[in-house]
Amino acid sequence: YKKINALQAQVQVNAHEIAGLKRKIIGGGDITDVPAPSAFRTNSSDESFDFFVVGNSLTVHPACDYWGGEWGMAASAPGNDFVHIVEAHLAERHSTVNAAALNFAAWETMSYDRTELVPQLDGYLNPSVDAVVVQLGENISDSVTLDGDFSYLLGHIARQCPAAKII
């Protein structure tokens, strides 16, 4: 059952990716395709500010029969979800803001060995990322391994983005 559940979780993550749950936010709230890992600067002397949000449907959710657009749920419009609000705030302080958001709800709903999914974040993580917001937890029903799983997740992000503020 463990292998079947792991494969089901992988299929769910792949389906989310295909459905466009990864996005790049561009000034003005326009949403385009996923930034390639190179969309974030690789030179820390660059003046841009790079931030990545790993979350669940509150971070980003695809349009479907019960949700009208590709933005975070609980927001009345794209500009009102927390990712867009943070991006707008950062744009007031930085000339260029590169933002990406990923729905990682599969991590929440996996009740064992969540660490198997963590490497899927690597395309977004590099030493020049300035901030990473982790917005996960609302969909967790099995918390037996949660302390260790969160520690692993945060440690992985910290190793990949050593200068980033992790929130």
PDB file of C-alpha atoms in Angstrom, residues 3 32 50 52 55 57 66 77 87 99 108-109 112 120-122 141 143 152 161 165:
ATOM      1  CA  LYS A   3       4.107   2.205  -2.905  1.00  0.00           C
ATOM      2  CA  THR A  32       1.612  33.125 -17.002  1.00  0.00           C
ATOM      3  CA  ASP A  50      12.986  36.482  -5.805  1.00  0.00           C
ATOM      4  CA  PHE A  52       8.682  31.455  -3.813  1.00  0.00           C
ATOM      5  CA  GLY A  55       1.343  26.105  -0.317  1.00  0.00           C
ATOM      6  CA  SER A  57      -5.226  25.892  -2.610  1.00  0.00           C
ATOM      7  CA  TYR A  66     -16.373  25.495  -8.534  1.00  0.00           C
ATOM      8  CA  ALA A  77     -10.136  38.151  -7.185  1.00  0.00           C
ATOM      9  CA  GLU A  87       4.119  40.495  -4.501  1.00  0.00           C
ATOM     10  CA  ALA A  99       7.486  35.462  -7.723  1.00  0.00           C
ATOM     11  CA  GLU A 108      -0.296  17.727   3.072  1.00  0.00           C
ATOM     12  CA  THR A 109      -2.571  14.864   2.123  1.00  0.00           C
ATOM     13  CA  TYR A 112       3.422   8.918   5.334  1.00  0.00           C
ATOM     14  CA  GLN A 120       9.874  18.363  -6.603  1.00  0.00           C
ATOM     15  CA  LEU A 121      10.513  21.848  -5.184  1.00  0.00           C
ATOM     16  CA  ASP A 122      14.109  21.926  -6.425  1.00  0.00           C
ATOM     17  CA  SER A 141      -5.353  14.867   8.659  1.00  0.00           C
ATOM     18  CA  SER A 143      -0.047  14.273  11.914  1.00  0.00           C
ATOM     19  CA  TYR A 152      12.722  17.858   6.676  1.00  0.00           C
ATOM     20  CA  CYS A 161      18.284  28.654  -0.364  1.00  0.00           C
ATOM     21  CA  LYS A 165      14.192  34.207   4.811  1.00  0.00           C
TER      22      LYS A 165
END
